[in-house]
JSON list of C-alpha atoms in Angstrom, two decimals:
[
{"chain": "F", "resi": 18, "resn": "UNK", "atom": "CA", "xyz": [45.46, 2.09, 72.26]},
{"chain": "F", "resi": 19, "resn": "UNK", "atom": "CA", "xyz": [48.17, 3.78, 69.94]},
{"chain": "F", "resi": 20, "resn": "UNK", "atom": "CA", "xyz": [46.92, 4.77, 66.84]},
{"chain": "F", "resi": 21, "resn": "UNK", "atom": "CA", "xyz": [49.21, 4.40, 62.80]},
{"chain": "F", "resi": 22, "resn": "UNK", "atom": "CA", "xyz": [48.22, 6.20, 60.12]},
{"chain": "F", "resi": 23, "resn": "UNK", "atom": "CA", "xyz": [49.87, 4.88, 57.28]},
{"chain": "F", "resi": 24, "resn": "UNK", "atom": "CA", "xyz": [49.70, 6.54, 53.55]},
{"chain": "F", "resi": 25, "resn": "UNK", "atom": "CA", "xyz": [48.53, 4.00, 50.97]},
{"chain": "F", "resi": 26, "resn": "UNK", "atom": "CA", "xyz": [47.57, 3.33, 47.59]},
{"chain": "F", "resi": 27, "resn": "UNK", "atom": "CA", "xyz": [38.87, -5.12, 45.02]},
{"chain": "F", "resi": 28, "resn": "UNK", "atom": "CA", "xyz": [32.23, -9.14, 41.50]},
{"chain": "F", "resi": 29, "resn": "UNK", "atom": "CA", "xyz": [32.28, -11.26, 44.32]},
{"chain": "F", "resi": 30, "resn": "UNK", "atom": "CA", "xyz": [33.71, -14.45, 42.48]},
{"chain": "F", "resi": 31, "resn": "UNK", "atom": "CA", "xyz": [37.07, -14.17, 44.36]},
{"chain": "F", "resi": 32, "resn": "UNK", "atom": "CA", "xyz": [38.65, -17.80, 44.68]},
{"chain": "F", "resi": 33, "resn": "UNK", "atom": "CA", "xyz": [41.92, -16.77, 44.77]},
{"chain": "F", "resi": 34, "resn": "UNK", "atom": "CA", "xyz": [44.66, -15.00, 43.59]},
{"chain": "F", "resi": 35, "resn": "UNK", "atom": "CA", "xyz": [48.57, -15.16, 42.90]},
{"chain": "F", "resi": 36, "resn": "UNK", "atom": "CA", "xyz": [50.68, -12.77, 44.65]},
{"chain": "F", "resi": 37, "resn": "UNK", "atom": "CA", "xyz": [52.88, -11.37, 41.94]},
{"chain": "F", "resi": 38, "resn": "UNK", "atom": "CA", "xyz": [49.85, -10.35, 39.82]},
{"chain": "F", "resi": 39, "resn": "UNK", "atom": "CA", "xyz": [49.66, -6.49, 39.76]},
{"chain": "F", "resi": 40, "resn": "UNK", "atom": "CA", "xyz": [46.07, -6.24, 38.81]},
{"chain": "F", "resi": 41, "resn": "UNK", "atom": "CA", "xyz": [42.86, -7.93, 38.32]},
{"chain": "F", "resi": 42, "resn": "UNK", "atom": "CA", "xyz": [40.23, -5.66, 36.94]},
{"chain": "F", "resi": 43, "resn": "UNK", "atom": "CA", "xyz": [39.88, -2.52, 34.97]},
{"chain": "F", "resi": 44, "resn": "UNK", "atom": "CA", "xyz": [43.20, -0.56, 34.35]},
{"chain": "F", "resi": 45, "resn": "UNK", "atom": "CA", "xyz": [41.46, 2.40, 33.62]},
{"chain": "F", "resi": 46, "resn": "UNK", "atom": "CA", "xyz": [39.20, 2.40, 36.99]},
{"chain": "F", "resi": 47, "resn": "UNK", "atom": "CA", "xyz": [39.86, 4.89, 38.59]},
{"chain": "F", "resi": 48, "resn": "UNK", "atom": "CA", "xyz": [39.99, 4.29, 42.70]},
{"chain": "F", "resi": 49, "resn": "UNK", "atom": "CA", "xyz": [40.10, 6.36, 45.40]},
{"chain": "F", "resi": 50, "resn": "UNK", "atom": "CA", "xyz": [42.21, 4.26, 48.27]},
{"chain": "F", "resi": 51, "resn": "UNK", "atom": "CA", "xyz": [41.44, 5.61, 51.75]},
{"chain": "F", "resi": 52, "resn": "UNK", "atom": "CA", "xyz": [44.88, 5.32, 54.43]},
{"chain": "F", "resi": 53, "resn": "UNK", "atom": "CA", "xyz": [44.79, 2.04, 56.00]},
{"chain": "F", "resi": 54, "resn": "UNK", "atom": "CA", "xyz": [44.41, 2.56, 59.60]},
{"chain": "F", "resi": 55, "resn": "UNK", "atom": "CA", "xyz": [46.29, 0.65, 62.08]},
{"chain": "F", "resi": 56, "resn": "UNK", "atom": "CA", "xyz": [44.66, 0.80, 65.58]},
{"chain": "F", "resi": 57, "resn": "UNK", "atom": "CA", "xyz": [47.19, -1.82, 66.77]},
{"chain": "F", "resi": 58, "resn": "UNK", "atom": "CA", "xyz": [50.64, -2.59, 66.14]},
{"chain": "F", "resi": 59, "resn": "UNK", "atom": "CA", "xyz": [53.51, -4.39, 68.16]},
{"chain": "F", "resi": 60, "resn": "UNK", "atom": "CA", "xyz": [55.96, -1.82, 69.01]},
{"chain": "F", "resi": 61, "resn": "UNK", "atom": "CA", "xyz": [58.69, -4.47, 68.45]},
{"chain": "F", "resi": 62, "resn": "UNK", "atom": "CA", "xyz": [57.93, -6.19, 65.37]},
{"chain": "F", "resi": 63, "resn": "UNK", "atom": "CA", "xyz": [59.80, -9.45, 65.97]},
{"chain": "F", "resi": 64, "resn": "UNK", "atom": "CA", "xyz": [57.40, -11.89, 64.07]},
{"chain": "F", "resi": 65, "resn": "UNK", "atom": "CA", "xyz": [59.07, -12.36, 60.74]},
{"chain": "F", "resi": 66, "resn": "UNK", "atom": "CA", "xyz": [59.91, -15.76, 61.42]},
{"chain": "F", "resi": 67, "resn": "UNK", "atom": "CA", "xyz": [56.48, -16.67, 63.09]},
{"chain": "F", "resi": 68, "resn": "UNK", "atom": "CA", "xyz": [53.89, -18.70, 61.41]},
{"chain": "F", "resi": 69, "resn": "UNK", "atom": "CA", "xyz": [50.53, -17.86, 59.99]},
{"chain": "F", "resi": 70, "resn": "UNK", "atom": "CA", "xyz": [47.35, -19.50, 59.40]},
{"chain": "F", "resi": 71, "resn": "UNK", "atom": "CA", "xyz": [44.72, -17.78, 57.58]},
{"chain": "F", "resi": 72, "resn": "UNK", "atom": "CA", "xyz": [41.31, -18.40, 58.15]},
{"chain": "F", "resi": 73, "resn": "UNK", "atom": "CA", "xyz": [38.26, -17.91, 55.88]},
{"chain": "F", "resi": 74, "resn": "UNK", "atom": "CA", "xyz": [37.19, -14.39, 55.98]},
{"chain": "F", "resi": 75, "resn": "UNK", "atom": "CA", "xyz": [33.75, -13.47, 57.25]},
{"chain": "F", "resi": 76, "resn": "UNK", "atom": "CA", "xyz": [31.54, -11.59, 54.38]},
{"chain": "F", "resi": 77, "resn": "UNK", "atom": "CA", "xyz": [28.45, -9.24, 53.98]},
{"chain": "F", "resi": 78, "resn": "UNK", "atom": "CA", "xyz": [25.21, -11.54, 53.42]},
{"chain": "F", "resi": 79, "resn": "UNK", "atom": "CA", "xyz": [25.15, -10.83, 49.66]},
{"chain": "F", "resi": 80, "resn": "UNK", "atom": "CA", "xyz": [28.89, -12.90, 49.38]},
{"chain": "F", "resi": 81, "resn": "UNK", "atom": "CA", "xyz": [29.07, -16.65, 49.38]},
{"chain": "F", "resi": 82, "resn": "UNK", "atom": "CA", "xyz": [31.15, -18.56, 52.31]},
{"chain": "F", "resi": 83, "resn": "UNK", "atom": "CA", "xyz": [33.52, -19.86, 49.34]},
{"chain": "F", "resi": 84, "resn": "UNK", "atom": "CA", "xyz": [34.07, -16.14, 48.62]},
{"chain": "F", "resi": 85, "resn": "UNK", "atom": "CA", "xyz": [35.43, -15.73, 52.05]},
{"chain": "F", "resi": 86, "resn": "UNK", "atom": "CA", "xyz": [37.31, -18.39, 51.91]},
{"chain": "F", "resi": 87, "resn": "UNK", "atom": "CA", "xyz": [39.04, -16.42, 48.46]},
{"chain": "F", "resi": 88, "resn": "UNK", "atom": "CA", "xyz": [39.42, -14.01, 50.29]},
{"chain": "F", "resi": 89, "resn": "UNK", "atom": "CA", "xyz": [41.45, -16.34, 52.95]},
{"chain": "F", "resi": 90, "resn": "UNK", "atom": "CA", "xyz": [43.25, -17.24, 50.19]},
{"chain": "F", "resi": 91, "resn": "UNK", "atom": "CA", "xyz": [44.12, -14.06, 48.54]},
{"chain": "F", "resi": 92, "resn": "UNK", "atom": "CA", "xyz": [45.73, -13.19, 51.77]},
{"chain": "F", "resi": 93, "resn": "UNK", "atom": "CA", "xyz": [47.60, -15.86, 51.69]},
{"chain": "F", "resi": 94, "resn": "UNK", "atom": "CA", "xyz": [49.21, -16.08, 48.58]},
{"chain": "F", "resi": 95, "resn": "UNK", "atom": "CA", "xyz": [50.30, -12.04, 49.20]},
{"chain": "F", "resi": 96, "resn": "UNK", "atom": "CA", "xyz": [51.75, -12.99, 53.13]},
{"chain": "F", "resi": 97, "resn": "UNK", "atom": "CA", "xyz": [53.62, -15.82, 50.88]},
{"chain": "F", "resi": 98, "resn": "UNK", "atom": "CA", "xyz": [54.58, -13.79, 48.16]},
{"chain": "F", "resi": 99, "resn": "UNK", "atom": "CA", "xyz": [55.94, -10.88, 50.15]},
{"chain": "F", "resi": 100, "resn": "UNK", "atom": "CA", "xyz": [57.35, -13.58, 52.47]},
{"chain": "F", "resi": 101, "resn": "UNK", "atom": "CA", "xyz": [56.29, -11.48, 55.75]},
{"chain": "F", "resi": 102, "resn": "UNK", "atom": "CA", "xyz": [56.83, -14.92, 57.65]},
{"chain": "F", "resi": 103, "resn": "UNK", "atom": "CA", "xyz": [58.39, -18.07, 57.40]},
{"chain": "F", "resi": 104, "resn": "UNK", "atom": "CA", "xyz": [55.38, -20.22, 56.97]},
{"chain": "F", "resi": 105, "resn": "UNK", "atom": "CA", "xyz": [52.13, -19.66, 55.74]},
{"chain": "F", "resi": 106, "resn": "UNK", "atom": "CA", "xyz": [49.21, -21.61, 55.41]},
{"chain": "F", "resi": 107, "resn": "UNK", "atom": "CA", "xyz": [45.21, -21.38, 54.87]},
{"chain": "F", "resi": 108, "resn": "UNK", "atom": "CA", "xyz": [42.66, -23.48, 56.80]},
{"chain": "F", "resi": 109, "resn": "UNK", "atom": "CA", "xyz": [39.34, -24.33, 55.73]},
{"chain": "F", "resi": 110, "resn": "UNK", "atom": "CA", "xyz": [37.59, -23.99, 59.26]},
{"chain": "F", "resi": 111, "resn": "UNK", "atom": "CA", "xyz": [34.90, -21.43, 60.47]},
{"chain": "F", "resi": 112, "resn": "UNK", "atom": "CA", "xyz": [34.83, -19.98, 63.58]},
{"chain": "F", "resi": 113, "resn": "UNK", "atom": "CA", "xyz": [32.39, -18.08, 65.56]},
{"chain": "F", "resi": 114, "resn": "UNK", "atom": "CA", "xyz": [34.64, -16.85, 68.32]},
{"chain": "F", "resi": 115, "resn": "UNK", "atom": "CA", "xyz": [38.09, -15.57, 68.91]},
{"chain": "F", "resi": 116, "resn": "UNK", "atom": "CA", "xyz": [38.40, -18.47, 70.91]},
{"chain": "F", "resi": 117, "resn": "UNK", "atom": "CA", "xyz": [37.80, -20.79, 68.62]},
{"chain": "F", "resi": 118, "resn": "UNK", "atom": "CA", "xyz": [40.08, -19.37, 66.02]},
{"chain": "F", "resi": 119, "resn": "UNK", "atom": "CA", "xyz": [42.82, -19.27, 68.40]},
{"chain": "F", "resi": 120, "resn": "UNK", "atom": "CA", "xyz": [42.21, -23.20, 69.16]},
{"chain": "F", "resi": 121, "resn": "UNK", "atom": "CA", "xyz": [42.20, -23.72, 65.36]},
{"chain": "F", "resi": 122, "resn": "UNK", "atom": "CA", "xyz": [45.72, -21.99, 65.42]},
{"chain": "F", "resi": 123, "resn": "UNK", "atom": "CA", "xyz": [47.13, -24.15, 68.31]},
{"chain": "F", "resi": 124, "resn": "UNK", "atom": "CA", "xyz": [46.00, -27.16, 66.57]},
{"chain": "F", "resi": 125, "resn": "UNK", "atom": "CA", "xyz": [47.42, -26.36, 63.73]},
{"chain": "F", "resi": 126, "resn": "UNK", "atom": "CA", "xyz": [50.83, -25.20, 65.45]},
{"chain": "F", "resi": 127, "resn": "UNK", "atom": "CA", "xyz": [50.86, -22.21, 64.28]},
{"chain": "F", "resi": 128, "resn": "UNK", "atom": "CA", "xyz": [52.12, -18.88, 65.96]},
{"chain": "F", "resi": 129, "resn": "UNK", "atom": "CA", "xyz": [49.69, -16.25, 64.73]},
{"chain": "F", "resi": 130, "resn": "UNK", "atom": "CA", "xyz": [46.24, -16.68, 63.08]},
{"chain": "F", "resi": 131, "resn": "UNK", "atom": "CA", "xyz": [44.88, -14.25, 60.80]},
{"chain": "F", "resi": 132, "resn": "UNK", "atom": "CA", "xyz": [41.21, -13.50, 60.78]},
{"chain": "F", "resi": 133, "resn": "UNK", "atom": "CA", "xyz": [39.40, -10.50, 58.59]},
{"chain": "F", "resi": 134, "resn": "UNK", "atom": "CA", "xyz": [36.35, -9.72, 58.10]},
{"chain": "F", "resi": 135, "resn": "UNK", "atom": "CA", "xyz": [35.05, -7.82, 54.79]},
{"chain": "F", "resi": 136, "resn": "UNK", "atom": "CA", "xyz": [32.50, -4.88, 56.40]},
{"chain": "F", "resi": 137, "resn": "UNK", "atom": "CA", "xyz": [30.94, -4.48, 52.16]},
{"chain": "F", "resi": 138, "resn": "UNK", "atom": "CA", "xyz": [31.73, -5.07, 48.79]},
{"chain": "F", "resi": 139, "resn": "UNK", "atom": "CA", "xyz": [29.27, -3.34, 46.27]},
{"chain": "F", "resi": 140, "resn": "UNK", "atom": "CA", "xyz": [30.52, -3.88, 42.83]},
{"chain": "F", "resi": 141, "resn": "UNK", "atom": "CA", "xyz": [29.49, -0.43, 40.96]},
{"chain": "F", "resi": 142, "resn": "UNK", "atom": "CA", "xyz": [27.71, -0.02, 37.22]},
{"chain": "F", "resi": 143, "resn": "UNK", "atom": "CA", "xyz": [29.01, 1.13, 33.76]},
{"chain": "F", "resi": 144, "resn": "UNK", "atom": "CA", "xyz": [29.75, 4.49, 35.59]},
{"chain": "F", "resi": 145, "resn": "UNK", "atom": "CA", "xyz": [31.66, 3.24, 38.86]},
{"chain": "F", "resi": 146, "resn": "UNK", "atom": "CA", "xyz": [30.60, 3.71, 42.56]},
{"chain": "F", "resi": 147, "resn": "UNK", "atom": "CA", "xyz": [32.45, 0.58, 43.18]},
{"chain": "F", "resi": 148, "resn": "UNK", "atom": "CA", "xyz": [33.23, 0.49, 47.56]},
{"chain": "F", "resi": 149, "resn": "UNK", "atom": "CA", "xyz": [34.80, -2.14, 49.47]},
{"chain": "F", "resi": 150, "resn": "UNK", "atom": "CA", "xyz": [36.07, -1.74, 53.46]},
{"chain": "F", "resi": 151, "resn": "UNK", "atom": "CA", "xyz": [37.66, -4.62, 55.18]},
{"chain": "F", "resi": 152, "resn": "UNK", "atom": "CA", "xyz": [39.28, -5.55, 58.37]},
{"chain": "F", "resi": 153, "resn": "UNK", "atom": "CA", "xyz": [42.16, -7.60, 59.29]},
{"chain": "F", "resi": 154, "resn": "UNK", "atom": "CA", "xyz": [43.36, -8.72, 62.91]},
{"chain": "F", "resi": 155, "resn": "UNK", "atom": "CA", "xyz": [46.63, -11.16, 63.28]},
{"chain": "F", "resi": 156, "resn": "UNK", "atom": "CA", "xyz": [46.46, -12.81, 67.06]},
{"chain": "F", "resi": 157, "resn": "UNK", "atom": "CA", "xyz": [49.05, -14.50, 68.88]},
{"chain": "F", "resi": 158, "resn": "UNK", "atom": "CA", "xyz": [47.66, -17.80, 69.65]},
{"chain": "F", "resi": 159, "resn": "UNK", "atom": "CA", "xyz": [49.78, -18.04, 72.49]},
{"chain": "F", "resi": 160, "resn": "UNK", "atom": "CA", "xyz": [48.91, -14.82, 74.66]},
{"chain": "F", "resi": 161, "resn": "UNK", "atom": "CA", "xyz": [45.71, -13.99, 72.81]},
{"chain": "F", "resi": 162, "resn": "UNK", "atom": "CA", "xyz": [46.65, -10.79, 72.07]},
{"chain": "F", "resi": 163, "resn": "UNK", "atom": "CA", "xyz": [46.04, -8.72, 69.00]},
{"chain": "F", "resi": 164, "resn": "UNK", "atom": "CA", "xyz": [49.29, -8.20, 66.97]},
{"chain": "F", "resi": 165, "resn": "UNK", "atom": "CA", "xyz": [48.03, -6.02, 64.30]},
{"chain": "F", "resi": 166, "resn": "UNK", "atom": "CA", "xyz": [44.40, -4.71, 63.70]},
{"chain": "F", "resi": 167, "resn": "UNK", "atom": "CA", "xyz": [44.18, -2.59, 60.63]},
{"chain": "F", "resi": 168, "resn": "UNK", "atom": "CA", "xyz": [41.18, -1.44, 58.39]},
{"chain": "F", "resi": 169, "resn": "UNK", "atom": "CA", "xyz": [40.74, 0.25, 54.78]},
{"chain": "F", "resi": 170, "resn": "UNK", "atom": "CA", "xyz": [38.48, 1.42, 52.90]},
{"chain": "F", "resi": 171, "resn": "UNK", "atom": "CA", "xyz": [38.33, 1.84, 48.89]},
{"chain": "F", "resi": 172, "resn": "UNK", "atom": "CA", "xyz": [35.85, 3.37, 46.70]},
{"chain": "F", "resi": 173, "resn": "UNK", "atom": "CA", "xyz": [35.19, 4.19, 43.26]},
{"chain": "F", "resi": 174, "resn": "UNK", "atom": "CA", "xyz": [34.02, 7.36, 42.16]},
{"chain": "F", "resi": 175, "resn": "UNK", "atom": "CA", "xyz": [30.87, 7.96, 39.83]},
{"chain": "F", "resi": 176, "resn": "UNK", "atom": "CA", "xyz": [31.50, 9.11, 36.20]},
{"chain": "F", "resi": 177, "resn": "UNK", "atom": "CA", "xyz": [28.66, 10.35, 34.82]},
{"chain": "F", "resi": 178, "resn": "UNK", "atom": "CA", "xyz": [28.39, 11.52, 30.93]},
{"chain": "F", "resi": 179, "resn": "UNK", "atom": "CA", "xyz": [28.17, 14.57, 30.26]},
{"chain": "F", "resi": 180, "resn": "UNK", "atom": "CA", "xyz": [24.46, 15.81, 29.57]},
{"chain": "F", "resi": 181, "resn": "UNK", "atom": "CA", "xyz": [24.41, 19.83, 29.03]},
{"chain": "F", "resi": 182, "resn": "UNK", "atom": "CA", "xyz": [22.99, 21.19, 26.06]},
{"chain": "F", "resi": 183, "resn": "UNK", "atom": "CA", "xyz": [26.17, 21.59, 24.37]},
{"chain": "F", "resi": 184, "resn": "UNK", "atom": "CA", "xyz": [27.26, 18.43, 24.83]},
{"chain": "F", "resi": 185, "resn": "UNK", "atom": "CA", "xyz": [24.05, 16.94, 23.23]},
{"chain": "F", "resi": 186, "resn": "UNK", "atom": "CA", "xyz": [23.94, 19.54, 20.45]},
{"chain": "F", "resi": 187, "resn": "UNK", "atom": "CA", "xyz": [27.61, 17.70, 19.58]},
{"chain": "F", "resi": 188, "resn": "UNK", "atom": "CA", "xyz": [26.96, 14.79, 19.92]},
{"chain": "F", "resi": 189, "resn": "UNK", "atom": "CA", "xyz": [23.84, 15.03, 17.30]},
{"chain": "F", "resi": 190, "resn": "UNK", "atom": "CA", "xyz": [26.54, 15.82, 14.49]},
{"chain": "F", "resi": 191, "resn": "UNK", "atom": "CA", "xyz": [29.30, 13.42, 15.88]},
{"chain": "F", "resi": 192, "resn": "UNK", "atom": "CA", "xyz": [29.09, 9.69, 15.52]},
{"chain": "F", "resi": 193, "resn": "UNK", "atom": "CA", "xyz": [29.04, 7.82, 18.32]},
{"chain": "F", "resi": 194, "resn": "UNK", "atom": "CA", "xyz": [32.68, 7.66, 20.40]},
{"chain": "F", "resi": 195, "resn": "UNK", "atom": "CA", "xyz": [33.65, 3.46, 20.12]},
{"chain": "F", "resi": 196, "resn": "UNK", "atom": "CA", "xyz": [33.53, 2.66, 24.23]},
{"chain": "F", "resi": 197, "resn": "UNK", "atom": "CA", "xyz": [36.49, 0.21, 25.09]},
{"chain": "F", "resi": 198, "resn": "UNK", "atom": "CA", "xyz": [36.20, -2.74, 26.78]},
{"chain": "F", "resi": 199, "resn": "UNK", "atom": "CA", "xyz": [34.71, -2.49, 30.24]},
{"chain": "F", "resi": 200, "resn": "UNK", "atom": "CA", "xyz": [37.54, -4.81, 31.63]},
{"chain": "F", "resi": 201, "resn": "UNK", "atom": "CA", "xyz": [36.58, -7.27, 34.83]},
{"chain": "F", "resi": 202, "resn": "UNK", "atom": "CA", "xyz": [34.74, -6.05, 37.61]},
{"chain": "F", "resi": 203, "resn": "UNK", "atom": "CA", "xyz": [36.52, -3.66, 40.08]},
{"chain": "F", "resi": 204, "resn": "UNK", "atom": "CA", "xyz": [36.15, -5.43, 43.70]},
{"chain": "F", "resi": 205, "resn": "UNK", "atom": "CA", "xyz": [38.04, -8.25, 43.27]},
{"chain": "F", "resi": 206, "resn": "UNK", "atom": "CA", "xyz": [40.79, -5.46, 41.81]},
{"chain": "F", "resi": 207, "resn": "UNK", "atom": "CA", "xyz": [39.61, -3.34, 45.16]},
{"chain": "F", "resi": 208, "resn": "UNK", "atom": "CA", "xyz": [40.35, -6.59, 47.67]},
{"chain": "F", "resi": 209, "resn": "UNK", "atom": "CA", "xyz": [43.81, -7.44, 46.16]},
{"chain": "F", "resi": 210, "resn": "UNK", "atom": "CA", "xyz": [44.87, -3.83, 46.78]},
{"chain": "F", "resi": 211, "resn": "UNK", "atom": "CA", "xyz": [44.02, -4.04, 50.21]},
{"chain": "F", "resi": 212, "resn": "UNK", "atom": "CA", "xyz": [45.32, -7.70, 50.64]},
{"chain": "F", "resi": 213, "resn": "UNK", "atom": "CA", "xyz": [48.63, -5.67, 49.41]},
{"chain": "F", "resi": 214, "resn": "UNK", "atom": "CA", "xyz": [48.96, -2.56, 51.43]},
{"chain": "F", "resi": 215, "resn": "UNK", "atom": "CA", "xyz": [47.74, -4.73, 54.74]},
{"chain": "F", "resi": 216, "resn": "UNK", "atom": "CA", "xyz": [50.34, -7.28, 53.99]},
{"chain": "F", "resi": 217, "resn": "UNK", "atom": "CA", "xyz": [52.93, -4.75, 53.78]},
{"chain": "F", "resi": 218, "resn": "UNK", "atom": "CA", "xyz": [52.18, -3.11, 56.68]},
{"chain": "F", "resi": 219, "resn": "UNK", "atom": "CA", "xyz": [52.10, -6.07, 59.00]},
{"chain": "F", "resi": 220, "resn": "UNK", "atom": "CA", "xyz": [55.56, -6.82, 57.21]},
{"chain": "F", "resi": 221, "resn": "UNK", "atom": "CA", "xyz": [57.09, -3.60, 58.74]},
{"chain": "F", "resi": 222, "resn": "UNK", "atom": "CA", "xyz": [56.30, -0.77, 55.99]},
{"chain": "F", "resi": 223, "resn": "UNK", "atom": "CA", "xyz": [55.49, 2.55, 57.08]},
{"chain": "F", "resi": 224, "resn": "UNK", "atom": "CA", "xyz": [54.19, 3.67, 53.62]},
{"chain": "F", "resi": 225, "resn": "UNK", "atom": "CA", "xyz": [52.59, 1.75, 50.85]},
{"chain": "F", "resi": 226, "resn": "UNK", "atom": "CA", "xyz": [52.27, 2.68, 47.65]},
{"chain": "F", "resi": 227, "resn": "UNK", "atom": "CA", "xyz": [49.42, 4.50, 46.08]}
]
């Protein structure tokens, strides 16, 4: 099975999102973006004028089923806004099998179906540890085969304050810094950067940005 590594650059109330907003959460957070890996890719990519249904995502136990369905939906408005195909659409139906997905897509007369799954979302404290990893795989209804199969991972590191002795012995004669505002949470920022870079990729970029 070949193997793409691409370079690359998401609070689990996700409902949606529009595709030409940049960011959701916290400018200031900073987040480490792991490559997305692509363990399968069509070596001719001749599906820019295929259709797409989105199904809703499957989620960790601590997310809701409407979250997944965000997530669905997040997906979709990116696919639409980067126009990767000529028709887009989301459907509101679960699935236990890839069978059953793939009959959802037929019925729906679609081409391709695209089913994810997010492996964790763990929305981090006041000093980060934010970490979210999902999975995407876009089937031809058709043959059953996998078009593209690609994973990511994100994670935010942990800032701790400073506590040495000299630090404290300044802070006793300084006032107190004024904090700024803590922004929105940092997954739902995490899960549109990976809706991005995964859209991107199945639209025929080698590199996304960081």
């Amino acid at each position: 099975m070949a193997k793409l590594f691409i370079v690359v650059l998401l609070s689990l109330s996700v409902v949606g999102c529009a595709a030409t907003q940049p960011n959701w959460a916290n400018r200031s957070a900073k987040v480490n973006k792991n490559s997305p890996v692509v363990y399968i890719y069509p070596l001719n990519n001749g599906y820019q004028e295929a259709s797409v249904a989105v199904l809703p995502f499957q989620v960790p136990a601590q997310m809701s089923l409407e979250q997944g369905r965000g997530v669905a939906t997040l997906f979709k408005d990116v696919l639409l806004g980067r126009q990767a195909f000529s028709r887009v659409l989301c459907l509101d139906e679960s699935y236990g099998s890839m069978e059953r997905a793939i009959a959802i897509g037929k019925r729906a007369g679609v081409d391709l179906v695209l089913v994810g799954k997010v492996n964790y979302a763990m929305e981090g404290g006041q000093f980060g540890g934010s970490r979210v990893e999902v999975a995407s795989r876009l089937v031809n209804v058709n043959t059953g085969n996998t078009v593209w199969y690609i994973e990511q991972a994100l994670d935010q590191p942990m800032n701790y304050p400073k506590s040495s002795t000299l630090s404290r012995f300044v802070a006793a004669f300084n006032p107190p810094a004024i904090g700024s505002p803590a922004g929105g949470p940092v997954v739902p920022n995490m899960l549109a950067q990976v809706a991005f870079d995964m859209v991107d990729v199945m639209a025929g970029a080698r590199f996304v940005s960081r």
